Amino acid sequence: MPDSVEYKCVMTSRDFLQACIALRLRKVWFWGVWALLTLLCGHSVYSGIMSLVGGGETFGGLFLIMFFGGLYAFWLWAVFRLPERSYRDLPGVGVEFSMTVNGEGVSGHSDHQNYTYRWDMYSRAVEKSDIFVLFMGRNVFHPLPKRCMPAEGMSRVRDLIRANIPQARLLA
């Protein structure tokens, strides 16, 4: 088994979007479900109070649910669409990188930039069906798209991540 995995890849805004989704998906669903449950409870309380005082009109509570439901739908759209638009302007998007993943860390170079990140710089890792996302902090990440990796090298990358990043959530 080789000690390192080398491959070339053109980073796209979609790669950064998939990494961003891996970062935010859990937060979006948690706060969205919490907000909708709060609205439903608030509507129930509002309806109960209105029935006690003799008002049968619950339009206000229904309006609140519709308003905040629409706001949540817009929030979902913004969380998943706006990052892709902002990542289009990153200097590394559309540039071919030569990447190397080995026992020391992850390195890459292109015509515009060179980088090397040691494994101890990463705090956690997440594997999705088409990308590895290595996190250096709470909101700082490094995407490794699988579409560019050789098939035999993917298991080696997975083993390196598992051995060097304690909080790794990998598929296999």
PDB file of C-alpha atoms in Angstrom:
ATOM      1  CA  MET A   1       0.000   0.000   0.000  1.00  0.00           C
ATOM      2  CA  PRO A   2       1.507   3.389  -0.955  1.00  0.00           C
ATOM      3  CA  ASP A   3       2.331   5.896   1.766  1.00  0.00           C
ATOM      4  CA  SER A   4       0.617   8.782   0.006  1.00  0.00           C
ATOM      5  CA  VAL A   5      -2.241   9.441  -2.365  1.00  0.00           C
ATOM      6  CA  GLU A   6      -1.607  11.961  -5.121  1.00  0.00           C
ATOM      7  CA  TYR A   7      -4.201  13.307  -7.510  1.00  0.00           C
ATOM      8  CA  LYS A   8      -5.129  16.359  -9.558  1.00  0.00           C
ATOM      9  CA  CYS A   9      -8.440  18.108  -9.155  1.00  0.00           C
ATOM     10  CA  VAL A  10     -10.191  21.255 -10.338  1.00  0.00           C
ATOM     11  CA  MET A  11     -11.950  22.726  -7.315  1.00  0.00           C
ATOM     12  CA  THR A  12     -15.450  23.984  -8.075  1.00  0.00           C
ATOM     13  CA  SER A  13     -17.901  26.126  -6.146  1.00  0.00           C
ATOM     14  CA  ARG A  14     -19.991  22.956  -5.769  1.00  0.00           C
ATOM     15  CA  ASP A  15     -17.187  21.334  -3.739  1.00  0.00           C
ATOM     16  CA  PHE A  16     -17.209  24.243  -1.326  1.00  0.00           C
ATOM     17  CA  LEU A  17     -21.015  24.203  -1.195  1.00  0.00           C
ATOM     18  CA  GLN A  18     -21.065  20.490  -0.296  1.00  0.00           C
ATOM     19  CA  ALA A  19     -18.549  21.153   2.474  1.00  0.00           C
ATOM     20  CA  CYS A  20     -20.646  24.077   3.685  1.00  0.00           C
ATOM     21  CA  ILE A  21     -23.759  21.880   3.733  1.00  0.00           C
ATOM     22  CA  ALA A  22     -21.893  19.282   5.793  1.00  0.00           C
ATOM     23  CA  LEU A  23     -21.060  22.062   8.214  1.00  0.00           C
ATOM     24  CA  ARG A  24     -24.495  23.650   8.500  1.00  0.00           C
ATOM     25  CA  LEU A  25     -27.055  20.948   7.826  1.00  0.00           C
ATOM     26  CA  ARG A  26     -27.404  19.783  11.422  1.00  0.00           C
ATOM     27  CA  LYS A  27     -27.743  23.362  12.697  1.00  0.00           C
ATOM     28  CA  VAL A  28     -30.359  24.299  10.094  1.00  0.00           C
ATOM     29  CA  TRP A  29     -32.624  21.355  10.836  1.00  0.00           C
ATOM     30  CA  PHE A  30     -32.273  21.660  14.611  1.00  0.00           C
ATOM     31  CA  TRP A  31     -33.181  25.359  14.737  1.00  0.00           C
ATOM     32  CA  GLY A  32     -35.877  24.986  12.089  1.00  0.00           C
ATOM     33  CA  VAL A  33     -37.649  22.179  13.916  1.00  0.00           C
ATOM     34  CA  TRP A  34     -37.268  24.068  17.194  1.00  0.00           C
ATOM     35  CA  ALA A  35     -38.777  27.221  15.647  1.00  0.00           C
ATOM     36  CA  LEU A  36     -41.717  25.370  14.086  1.00  0.00           C
ATOM     37  CA  LEU A  37     -42.511  23.519  17.319  1.00  0.00           C
ATOM     38  CA  THR A  38     -42.363  26.815  19.204  1.00  0.00           C
ATOM     39  CA  LEU A  39     -44.772  28.360  16.705  1.00  0.00           C
ATOM     40  CA  LEU A  40     -47.194  25.444  16.983  1.00  0.00           C
ATOM     41  CA  CYS A  41     -47.124  25.633  20.785  1.00  0.00           C
ATOM     42  CA  GLY A  42     -47.588  29.389  20.598  1.00  0.00           C
ATOM     43  CA  HIS A  43     -50.544  28.936  18.260  1.00  0.00           C
ATOM     44  CA  SER A  44     -52.127  26.410  20.636  1.00  0.00           C
ATOM     45  CA  VAL A  45     -51.728  28.775  23.581  1.00  0.00           C
ATOM     46  CA  TYR A  46     -53.096  31.676  21.514  1.00  0.00           C
ATOM     47  CA  SER A  47     -56.113  29.594  20.409  1.00  0.00           C
ATOM     48  CA  GLY A  48     -56.753  28.480  24.010  1.00  0.00           C
ATOM     49  CA  ILE A  49     -56.677  32.035  25.320  1.00  0.00           C
ATOM     50  CA  MET A  50     -58.941  33.252  22.517  1.00  0.00           C
ATOM     51  CA  SER A  51     -61.479  30.505  23.240  1.00  0.00           C
ATOM     52  CA  LEU A  52     -61.428  31.343  26.983  1.00  0.00           C
ATOM     53  CA  VAL A  53     -62.078  35.034  26.425  1.00  0.00           C
ATOM     54  CA  GLY A  54     -64.758  34.338  23.860  1.00  0.00           C
ATOM     55  CA  GLY A  55     -62.904  35.238  20.682  1.00  0.00           C
ATOM     56  CA  GLY A  56     -63.250  32.576  18.055  1.00  0.00           C
ATOM     57  CA  GLU A  57     -60.910  34.238  15.573  1.00  0.00           C
ATOM     58  CA  THR A  58     -57.545  32.499  15.271  1.00  0.00           C
ATOM     59  CA  PHE A  59     -56.358  34.357  12.188  1.00  0.00           C
ATOM     60  CA  GLY A  60     -53.524  35.997  14.146  1.00  0.00           C
ATOM     61  CA  GLY A  61     -52.005  32.684  15.199  1.00  0.00           C
ATOM     62  CA  LEU A  62     -52.412  31.212  11.729  1.00  0.00           C
ATOM     63  CA  PHE A  63     -50.797  34.304  10.247  1.00  0.00           C
ATOM     64  CA  LEU A  64     -47.815  33.892  12.601  1.00  0.00           C
ATOM     65  CA  ILE A  65     -47.351  30.262  11.586  1.00  0.00           C
ATOM     66  CA  MET A  66     -47.544  31.133   7.878  1.00  0.00           C
ATOM     67  CA  PHE A  67     -45.194  34.116   8.267  1.00  0.00           C
ATOM     68  CA  PHE A  68     -42.521  32.257  10.201  1.00  0.00           C
ATOM     69  CA  GLY A  69     -42.911  29.155   8.034  1.00  0.00           C
ATOM     70  CA  GLY A  70     -42.204  31.319   4.984  1.00  0.00           C
ATOM     71  CA  LEU A  71     -39.289  32.922   6.774  1.00  0.00           C
ATOM     72  CA  TYR A  72     -37.876  29.467   7.547  1.00  0.00           C
ATOM     73  CA  ALA A  73     -38.309  28.391   3.904  1.00  0.00           C
ATOM     74  CA  PHE A  74     -36.382  31.507   2.801  1.00  0.00           C
ATOM     75  CA  TRP A  75     -33.713  30.751   5.417  1.00  0.00           C
ATOM     76  CA  LEU A  76     -33.309  27.207   4.046  1.00  0.00           C
ATOM     77  CA  TRP A  77     -32.943  28.587   0.532  1.00  0.00           C
ATOM     78  CA  ALA A  78     -30.396  31.161   1.698  1.00  0.00           C
ATOM     79  CA  VAL A  79     -28.291  28.643   3.635  1.00  0.00           C
ATOM     80  CA  PHE A  80     -27.995  26.310   0.650  1.00  0.00           C
ATOM     81  CA  ARG A  81     -27.858  28.742  -2.289  1.00  0.00           C
ATOM     82  CA  LEU A  82     -26.013  31.851  -1.132  1.00  0.00           C
ATOM     83  CA  PRO A  83     -22.735  30.085  -0.203  1.00  0.00           C
ATOM     84  CA  GLU A  84     -22.485  28.639  -3.713  1.00  0.00           C
ATOM     85  CA  ARG A  85     -22.783  32.139  -5.140  1.00  0.00           C
ATOM     86  CA  SER A  86     -20.156  33.537  -2.786  1.00  0.00           C
ATOM     87  CA  TYR A  87     -17.751  30.620  -3.398  1.00  0.00           C
ATOM     88  CA  ARG A  88     -17.741  31.324  -7.142  1.00  0.00           C
ATOM     89  CA  ASP A  89     -15.478  34.304  -6.486  1.00  0.00           C
ATOM     90  CA  LEU A  90     -12.865  32.459  -4.398  1.00  0.00           C
ATOM     91  CA  PRO A  91      -9.395  32.507  -5.935  1.00  0.00           C
ATOM     92  CA  GLY A  92      -9.036  28.694  -5.810  1.00  0.00           C
ATOM     93  CA  VAL A  93     -12.291  27.922  -7.635  1.00  0.00           C
ATOM     94  CA  GLY A  94     -11.776  26.680 -11.179  1.00  0.00           C
ATOM     95  CA  VAL A  95      -8.032  26.171 -10.685  1.00  0.00           C
ATOM     96  CA  GLU A  96      -6.391  22.763 -11.024  1.00  0.00           C
ATOM     97  CA  PHE A  97      -4.668  21.614  -7.822  1.00  0.00           C
ATOM     98  CA  SER A  98      -2.202  18.792  -7.415  1.00  0.00           C
ATOM     99  CA  MET A  99      -3.035  17.326  -4.018  1.00  0.00           C
ATOM    100  CA  THR A 100      -1.134  14.904  -1.833  1.00  0.00           C
ATOM    101  CA  VAL A 101      -2.536  13.167   1.244  1.00  0.00           C
ATOM    102  CA  ASN A 102       0.100  11.329   3.284  1.00  0.00           C
ATOM    103  CA  GLY A 103       1.144  10.514   6.854  1.00  0.00           C
ATOM    104  CA  GLU A 104       2.235  14.097   7.480  1.00  0.00           C
ATOM    105  CA  GLY A 105      -0.966  15.803   6.337  1.00  0.00           C
ATOM    106  CA  VAL A 106      -2.598  17.318   3.266  1.00  0.00           C
ATOM    107  CA  SER A 107      -0.731  19.442   0.777  1.00  0.00           C
ATOM    108  CA  GLY A 108      -1.564  20.972  -2.531  1.00  0.00           C
ATOM    109  CA  HIS A 109      -0.197  23.318  -5.090  1.00  0.00           C
ATOM    110  CA  SER A 110      -1.371  25.174  -8.151  1.00  0.00           C
ATOM    111  CA  ASP A 111      -0.163  28.099 -10.215  1.00  0.00           C
ATOM    112  CA  HIS A 112      -1.642  30.508  -7.645  1.00  0.00           C
ATOM    113  CA  GLN A 113      -1.053  28.964  -4.234  1.00  0.00           C
ATOM    114  CA  ASN A 114       0.742  26.281  -2.264  1.00  0.00           C
ATOM    115  CA  TYR A 115      -0.396  24.894   1.068  1.00  0.00           C
ATOM    116  CA  THR A 116       0.505  22.196   3.535  1.00  0.00           C
ATOM    117  CA  TYR A 117      -1.659  21.345   6.540  1.00  0.00           C
ATOM    118  CA  ARG A 118      -0.419  18.916   9.180  1.00  0.00           C
ATOM    119  CA  TRP A 119      -2.889  16.422  10.630  1.00  0.00           C
ATOM    120  CA  ASP A 120      -2.777  18.076  14.060  1.00  0.00           C
ATOM    121  CA  MET A 121      -4.312  21.228  12.543  1.00  0.00           C
ATOM    122  CA  TYR A 122      -7.580  19.391  11.885  1.00  0.00           C
ATOM    123  CA  SER A 123     -10.070  19.041  14.718  1.00  0.00           C
ATOM    124  CA  ARG A 124     -12.628  16.763  13.040  1.00  0.00           C
ATOM    125  CA  ALA A 125     -13.583  15.213   9.711  1.00  0.00           C
ATOM    126  CA  VAL A 126     -16.820  14.259   7.980  1.00  0.00           C
ATOM    127  CA  GLU A 127     -17.211  11.998   4.973  1.00  0.00           C
ATOM    128  CA  LYS A 128     -20.161  12.406   2.628  1.00  0.00           C
ATOM    129  CA  SER A 129     -20.936  10.353  -0.455  1.00  0.00           C
ATOM    130  CA  ASP A 130     -18.844  12.563  -2.723  1.00  0.00           C
ATOM    131  CA  ILE A 131     -16.508  14.577  -0.476  1.00  0.00           C
ATOM    132  CA  PHE A 132     -14.265  14.460   2.585  1.00  0.00           C
ATOM    133  CA  VAL A 133     -14.502  17.609   4.714  1.00  0.00           C
ATOM    134  CA  LEU A 134     -11.634  18.272   7.115  1.00  0.00           C
ATOM    135  CA  PHE A 135     -12.368  20.939   9.735  1.00  0.00           C
ATOM    136  CA  MET A 136      -9.637  23.185  11.145  1.00  0.00           C
ATOM    137  CA  GLY A 137     -12.012  25.025  13.442  1.00  0.00           C
ATOM    138  CA  ARG A 138     -15.665  25.624  13.936  1.00  0.00           C
ATOM    139  CA  ASN A 139     -16.310  27.214  10.537  1.00  0.00           C
ATOM    140  CA  VAL A 140     -12.994  26.643   8.729  1.00  0.00           C
ATOM    141  CA  PHE A 141     -12.853  23.597   6.498  1.00  0.00           C
ATOM    142  CA  HIS A 142     -10.850  21.955   3.753  1.00  0.00           C
ATOM    143  CA  PRO A 143     -12.776  19.996   1.101  1.00  0.00           C
ATOM    144  CA  LEU A 144     -11.276  16.903  -0.534  1.00  0.00           C
ATOM    145  CA  PRO A 145     -13.557  15.942  -3.441  1.00  0.00           C
ATOM    146  CA  LYS A 146     -13.783  12.208  -4.077  1.00  0.00           C
ATOM    147  CA  ARG A 147     -14.552  12.617  -7.777  1.00  0.00           C
ATOM    148  CA  CYS A 148     -10.861  13.309  -8.447  1.00  0.00           C
ATOM    149  CA  MET A 149      -9.356  10.596  -6.237  1.00  0.00           C
ATOM    150  CA  PRO A 150      -8.208   7.305  -7.663  1.00  0.00           C
ATOM    151  CA  ALA A 151     -10.450   4.452  -6.506  1.00  0.00           C
ATOM    152  CA  GLU A 152      -7.609   2.572  -4.817  1.00  0.00           C
ATOM    153  CA  GLY A 153      -6.471   5.724  -3.004  1.00  0.00           C
ATOM    154  CA  MET A 154      -9.825   6.498  -1.386  1.00  0.00           C
ATOM    155  CA  SER A 155      -9.508   3.753   1.218  1.00  0.00           C
ATOM    156  CA  ARG A 156      -5.955   4.933   2.007  1.00  0.00           C
ATOM    157  CA  VAL A 157      -7.219   8.500   2.529  1.00  0.00           C
ATOM    158  CA  ARG A 158      -9.964   7.130   4.783  1.00  0.00           C
ATOM    159  CA  ASP A 159      -7.380   5.184   6.804  1.00  0.00           C
ATOM    160  CA  LEU A 160      -5.142   8.253   7.151  1.00  0.00           C
ATOM    161  CA  ILE A 161      -8.066  10.380   8.344  1.00  0.00           C
ATOM    162  CA  ARG A 162      -9.184   7.708  10.804  1.00  0.00           C
ATOM    163  CA  ALA A 163      -5.634   7.353  12.200  1.00  0.00           C
ATOM    164  CA  ASN A 164      -4.908  11.076  12.538  1.00  0.00           C
ATOM    165  CA  ILE A 165      -8.208  12.827  13.313  1.00  0.00           C
ATOM    166  CA  PRO A 166      -9.910  11.558  16.489  1.00  0.00           C
ATOM    167  CA  GLN A 167     -13.344  13.011  15.720  1.00  0.00           C
ATOM    168  CA  ALA A 168     -13.828  11.530  12.269  1.00  0.00           C
ATOM    169  CA  ARG A 169     -17.268  10.468  11.030  1.00  0.00           C
ATOM    170  CA  LEU A 170     -16.533   8.273   8.044  1.00  0.00           C
ATOM    171  CA  LEU A 171     -18.917   6.210   5.934  1.00  0.00           C
ATOM    172  CA  ALA A 172     -16.899   2.992   5.930  1.00  0.00           C
TER     173      ALA A 172
END
